[in-house]
Short mmCIF file of C-alpha atoms in Angstrom, two decimals:
data_model
loop_
_atom_site.label_atom_id
_atom_site.label_comp_id
_atom_site.label_asym_id
_atom_site.label_seq_id
_atom_site.Cartn_x
_atom_site.Cartn_y
_atom_site.Cartn_z
CA MET T 340 120.41 72.46 37.39
CA VAL T 341 119.02 71.81 40.87
CA LEU T 342 120.40 73.92 43.74
CA SER T 343 120.56 72.18 47.11
CA GLN T 344 122.15 72.76 50.51
CA THR T 345 123.13 70.55 53.41
CA ILE T 346 120.59 70.55 56.23
CA CYS T 347 123.55 70.86 58.63
CA CYS T 348 123.74 74.61 58.00
CA ALA T 349 120.51 75.07 59.98
CA HIS T 350 120.39 71.83 61.95
CA LYS T 351 120.89 73.70 65.24
CA PHE T 352 117.25 74.78 64.91
CA GLY T 353 116.03 71.19 64.41
CA ASP T 354 115.32 69.25 61.23
CA MET T 355 111.75 70.52 60.76
CA LYS T 356 112.67 74.19 61.13
CA ALA T 357 115.74 73.71 58.96
CA ILE T 358 113.59 72.33 56.12
CA GLU T 359 111.33 75.39 56.40
CA MET T 360 114.27 77.79 56.36
CA LEU T 361 116.01 76.19 53.37
CA ALA T 362 112.77 76.18 51.40
CA ASN T 363 111.94 79.79 52.26
CA ALA T 364 115.44 80.87 51.21
CA GLY T 365 114.81 79.49 47.72
CA TYR T 366 116.60 76.15 47.59
CA ASP T 367 115.15 73.50 45.29
CA ALA T 368 116.26 70.55 47.39
CA ILE T 369 118.01 69.46 50.59
CA ASP T 370 121.04 67.27 51.27
CA TYR T 371 120.26 65.25 54.42
CA ASN T 372 122.88 64.01 56.89
CA LEU T 373 121.92 60.40 57.73
CA ALA T 374 123.84 60.57 61.02
CA ASN T 375 120.92 62.72 62.24
CA ILE T 376 118.83 59.52 62.24
CA VAL T 377 121.22 56.55 62.29
CA GLY T 378 123.13 57.98 65.25
CA LYS T 379 120.12 58.63 67.48
CA LYS T 380 119.26 55.95 70.04
CA GLU T 381 115.60 56.91 70.05
CA LEU T 382 115.38 56.20 66.30
CA GLN T 383 117.05 52.78 66.21
CA THR T 384 113.99 50.61 65.60
CA SER T 385 112.42 50.27 62.17
CA GLU T 386 109.11 51.59 63.47
CA GLU T 387 110.68 54.76 64.92
CA TYR T 388 112.92 55.72 61.99
CA ARG T 389 110.09 55.06 59.54
CA LYS T 390 107.83 57.38 61.50
CA TYR T 391 110.49 60.07 61.61
CA THR T 392 111.40 59.87 57.92
CA SER T 393 107.70 60.05 57.05
CA ARG T 394 107.47 63.29 59.04
CA LEU T 395 110.52 64.69 57.23
CA VAL T 396 109.11 63.85 53.81
CA GLU T 397 105.75 65.40 54.68
CA LYS T 398 107.41 68.57 55.96
CA ALA T 399 109.46 68.85 52.77
CA LYS T 400 106.34 68.41 50.62
CA GLN T 401 104.52 71.08 52.58
CA ASN T 402 107.40 73.45 51.80
CA SER T 403 107.75 72.44 48.12
CA VAL T 404 111.25 70.99 48.46
CA TYR T 405 112.60 67.44 48.43
CA PHE T 406 115.65 65.44 49.52
CA ASN T 407 117.94 65.03 46.53
CA GLN T 408 121.18 63.92 48.15
CA GLY T 409 122.35 62.46 51.44
CA HIS T 410 125.53 62.14 53.43
CA ALA T 411 126.26 58.71 54.91
CA VAL T 412 127.60 58.07 58.39
CA THR T 413 131.32 58.87 58.37
CA TYR T 414 132.46 57.58 61.75
CA VAL T 415 131.38 54.94 64.24
CA PRO T 416 133.16 54.89 67.65
CA HIS T 417 135.30 51.77 67.95
CA ASP T 418 138.29 50.48 69.94
CA ASN T 419 139.82 48.39 67.18
CA PRO T 420 140.50 49.96 63.74
CA GLU T 421 139.95 46.54 62.16
CA ASP T 422 136.29 46.80 63.18
CA GLU T 423 135.81 50.05 61.26
CA ILE T 424 134.66 48.52 57.98
CA LYS T 425 132.12 46.23 59.66
CA LEU T 426 130.72 49.00 61.87
CA LEU T 427 130.50 51.49 59.02
CA CYS T 428 128.92 48.87 56.76
CA ASP T 429 126.22 48.18 59.33
CA ALA T 430 125.55 51.90 59.85
CA ASN T 431 125.47 52.70 56.15
CA LYS T 432 123.29 49.78 55.16
CA ARG T 433 120.77 51.51 57.41
CA SER T 434 121.68 54.85 55.81
CA ILE T 435 120.87 53.44 52.37
CA GLU T 436 117.50 52.12 53.52
CA ILE T 437 116.56 55.41 55.16
CA SER T 438 117.74 57.33 52.08
CA SER T 439 115.23 55.37 50.01
CA LEU T 440 112.47 56.29 52.49
CA LEU T 441 113.41 59.96 52.13
CA GLY T 442 113.44 59.74 48.33
CA ILE T 443 117.20 60.40 48.17
CA LYS T 444 118.69 59.23 44.89
CA THR T 445 122.39 59.76 45.67
CA LEU T 446 124.10 59.00 48.98
CA VAL T 447 127.62 60.37 49.41
CA VAL T 448 129.88 57.88 51.19
CA HIS T 449 133.40 58.53 52.51
CA PRO T 450 135.97 55.84 51.72
CA VAL T 451 137.35 54.05 54.78
CA GLU T 452 140.55 55.75 55.95
CA SER T 453 141.59 53.63 58.92
CA GLY T 454 145.28 54.10 59.71
CA ASN T 455 147.86 56.06 57.73
CA TYR T 456 147.07 56.47 54.03
CA ILE T 457 150.48 57.58 52.76
CA GLY T 458 152.47 54.51 51.75
CA ARG T 459 149.46 52.22 52.24
CA GLU T 460 147.50 53.25 49.16
CA GLN T 461 147.02 49.73 47.80
CA ALA T 462 145.99 48.28 51.18
CA VAL T 463 143.51 51.13 51.65
CA PHE T 464 142.18 50.53 48.13
CA GLU T 465 141.65 46.83 48.85
CA ASN T 466 139.87 47.59 52.14
CA ASN T 467 137.58 49.99 50.33
CA MET T 468 136.78 47.47 47.61
CA ILE T 469 135.53 45.16 50.39
CA TYR T 470 133.56 48.03 51.92
CA PHE T 471 131.82 49.21 48.77
CA LYS T 472 131.17 45.68 47.49
CA GLU T 473 129.35 45.04 50.77
CA LEU T 474 127.20 48.15 50.33
CA LEU T 475 126.38 47.83 46.63
CA PRO T 476 123.71 45.09 46.91
CA TYR T 477 121.83 47.35 49.34
CA ALA T 478 122.21 50.29 46.95
CA GLU T 479 120.80 48.17 44.13
CA ASN T 480 117.95 46.83 46.24
CA TYR T 481 116.85 50.27 47.46
CA GLY T 482 117.62 52.20 44.26
CA VAL T 483 120.07 54.57 45.97
CA GLN T 484 123.25 55.49 44.11
CA ILE T 485 126.48 55.55 46.14
CA ALA T 486 128.78 58.50 45.41
CA VAL T 487 132.39 58.02 46.56
CA GLU T 488 133.88 61.24 47.98
CA ASN T 489 137.49 62.46 47.74
CA MET T 490 139.27 62.99 51.06
CA TRP T 491 142.20 64.89 52.59
CA CYS T 492 144.29 64.56 55.73
CA GLY T 493 146.56 66.76 57.81
CA ASP T 494 149.63 66.70 59.98
CA LYS T 495 148.94 68.92 63.01
CA LYS T 496 152.57 68.94 64.12
CA LYS T 497 153.79 70.16 60.74
CA GLY T 498 150.72 72.31 60.14
CA ILE T 499 150.17 70.95 56.63
CA ARG T 500 147.33 69.50 54.60
CA THR T 501 147.87 66.69 52.13
CA GLY T 502 146.09 64.15 50.00
CA SER T 503 144.25 61.08 51.21
CA VAL T 504 141.89 58.49 49.74
CA CYS T 505 140.69 59.52 46.27
CA SER T 506 142.30 62.98 46.45
CA ASN T 507 144.20 61.97 43.33
CA PRO T 508 141.49 62.12 40.63
CA PHE T 509 143.03 59.16 38.79
CA GLU T 510 142.74 57.07 41.95
CA HIS T 511 139.20 58.39 42.43
CA ALA T 512 138.37 57.25 38.89
CA ARG T 513 139.98 53.85 39.62
CA TYR T 514 137.60 53.28 42.54
CA ILE T 515 134.62 53.82 40.25
CA ASP T 516 136.03 51.84 37.31
CA GLU T 517 137.18 48.87 39.38
CA LEU T 518 133.70 48.21 40.76
CA ASN T 519 132.05 48.95 37.39
CA ASN T 520 128.52 49.30 38.73
CA GLU T 521 126.01 51.92 37.64
CA MET T 522 125.04 52.37 41.28
CA LEU T 523 128.55 53.65 42.13
CA VAL T 524 129.62 57.12 40.98
CA ALA T 525 131.96 59.92 42.08
CA CYS T 526 131.20 62.88 44.33
CA LEU T 527 133.78 65.64 44.13
CA ASP T 528 134.16 67.76 47.23
CA VAL T 529 135.78 70.76 45.59
CA GLY T 530 137.14 72.09 48.89
CA HIS T 531 138.79 68.78 49.70
CA SER T 532 140.55 68.99 46.33
CA SER T 533 142.13 72.31 47.30
CA LEU T 534 143.32 71.01 50.66
CA ALA T 535 144.99 68.08 48.92
CA GLY T 536 146.90 70.44 46.62
CA ARG T 537 144.69 69.83 43.59
CA GLU T 538 142.58 72.22 41.55
CA ALA T 539 138.93 71.18 41.50
CA GLN T 540 138.62 72.00 37.80
CA ASP T 541 141.42 69.54 36.97
CA CYS T 542 139.75 66.80 39.04
CA ILE T 543 136.43 67.46 37.30
CA ARG T 544 137.96 66.93 33.87
CA VAL T 545 139.68 63.69 34.89
CA LEU T 546 136.51 62.26 36.43
CA GLY T 547 134.34 63.16 33.44
CA ASN T 548 131.01 61.35 33.36
CA ARG T 549 131.87 59.41 36.53
CA LEU T 550 131.16 62.67 38.37
CA GLN T 551 127.49 62.80 39.30
CA ALA T 552 127.45 64.62 42.65
CA LEU T 553 129.16 67.63 44.22
CA HIS T 554 129.98 69.23 47.55
CA ILE T 555 130.38 72.94 46.83
CA HIS T 556 132.19 75.28 49.24
CA ASP T 557 135.19 77.59 49.29
CA ASN T 558 138.50 77.67 51.18
CA ASP T 559 141.98 79.20 51.24
CA TYR T 560 143.81 75.93 50.37
CA LEU T 561 144.83 75.67 54.05
CA ASP T 562 141.71 75.16 56.15
CA ASP T 563 138.52 73.17 55.56
CA MET T 564 136.45 76.36 55.81
CA HIS T 565 133.19 75.17 54.22
CA THR T 566 132.27 78.76 53.46
CA LEU T 567 130.29 80.30 50.60
CA PRO T 568 131.80 80.30 47.10
CA GLY T 569 133.48 83.64 46.44
CA LEU T 570 134.46 84.29 50.06
CA SER T 571 137.90 82.67 49.75
CA GLU T 572 140.40 81.76 47.05
CA MET T 573 139.03 79.08 44.73
CA ASN T 574 138.46 79.95 41.06
CA TRP T 575 134.73 79.55 40.47
CA ASN T 576 134.81 80.61 36.83
CA GLU T 577 137.19 77.76 36.05
CA ILE T 578 135.24 75.28 38.18
CA MET T 579 131.94 76.03 36.47
CA GLU T 580 133.61 75.99 33.05
CA ALA T 581 135.04 72.54 33.77
CA LEU T 582 131.59 71.27 34.82
CA ALA T 583 130.16 72.60 31.57
CA ASP T 584 133.00 71.02 29.58
CA ILE T 585 132.18 67.51 30.89
CA ASP T 586 128.45 68.16 30.42
CA TYR T 587 127.82 67.58 34.13
CA LYS T 588 124.30 66.23 34.69
CA GLY T 589 124.09 66.31 38.48
CA ASP T 590 122.96 68.87 41.04
CA LEU T 591 124.84 71.78 42.58
CA THR T 592 124.89 70.92 46.27
CA PHE T 593 126.31 73.39 48.77
CA GLU T 594 128.07 72.10 51.89
CA THR T 595 128.69 75.54 53.39
CA ASP T 596 127.68 74.74 56.96
CA HIS T 597 130.65 76.46 58.66
CA PHE T 598 129.58 79.81 57.20
CA PHE T 599 126.50 79.54 59.40
CA ASP T 600 128.29 78.48 62.60
CA SER T 601 128.37 81.97 64.09
CA LEU T 602 124.85 82.92 62.96
CA ASP T 603 123.04 82.18 66.19
CA SER T 604 119.50 83.36 65.52
CA VAL T 605 116.93 82.15 63.02
CA GLU T 606 116.84 85.65 61.50
CA GLU T 607 120.60 85.76 60.95
CA CYS T 608 120.64 82.27 59.45
CA GLU T 609 117.74 83.09 57.13
CA CYS T 610 119.64 86.10 55.78
CA GLY T 611 122.72 83.95 55.24
CA LEU T 612 120.68 81.31 53.44
CA LYS T 613 119.18 83.87 51.07
CA LEU T 614 122.67 85.15 50.27
CA SER T 615 123.84 81.59 49.62
CA VAL T 616 120.96 81.00 47.20
CA LEU T 617 121.89 84.16 45.25
CA ILE T 618 125.47 82.89 44.99
CA GLY T 619 124.28 79.43 43.95
CA ARG T 620 122.02 80.80 41.20
CA LYS T 621 124.91 82.94 39.95
CA LEU T 622 127.12 79.83 39.67
CA ILE T 623 124.40 77.93 37.84
CA ASN T 624 124.05 80.82 35.38
CA LYS T 625 127.80 80.67 34.78
CA PHE T 626 127.52 76.94 34.07
CA TYR T 627 124.91 77.55 31.36
CA GLU T 628 126.89 80.45 29.90
CA TYR T 629 129.90 78.15 29.44
CA LYS T 630 127.73 75.48 27.82
#
């Protein structure tokens, strides 16, 4: 099983240095945040983003790593919520193209969440069917699989976390089944499951072979901590056992960027990355033990 980590954990040092650091720590691959390119004005033209992605690929090759997974643009500033689908479609069509240039095989895409989800589940579902149907021809053309991620939401006044789009694993499965396209799969963010009041291991078993990508991080069921597995309250033995039970074929991709927020120097971050690799390898060993 491939072990990868989001580039965001070291992005404060720049993409090129981050690639070096992740490789030196012992990661096999890197999850790239497409907002790093799509959102930059200086990289808007085809010529400029092609040059930049070429540099990224070359840097990864030099360090014996590659880009296995990507994270699509999640938000585009807009005045009218009705414009959200169009704006995100435009941004993520570009994300899909750039993913193909980077060699990314799976691009994680958030469902559209415009407006209140609770009580509007069917309307949100229909909006997302429009959204993903618009993206799928690009995914097919560029050979980049779209992985739909499960979400959560919160009420600041009440101080609670609750479910949102695809937090219910049966709804998550419905999104994949309704579109019935081999280029559309599920990504389970295990931390998002906890915040929505679900156990990740239960979601894994419901999703079964639809599940082909992961965001791995830990939390206390209250805050979206994005910390290293084992540093909070999720049950990693049960999570890895569930992955083994469904014969999970995808990669183990960490999204533990908040753990690194307070590590200001390169040296501190490098130590944290090496620790994260040790934890990742331990989880992978558990997966194979359960198999």
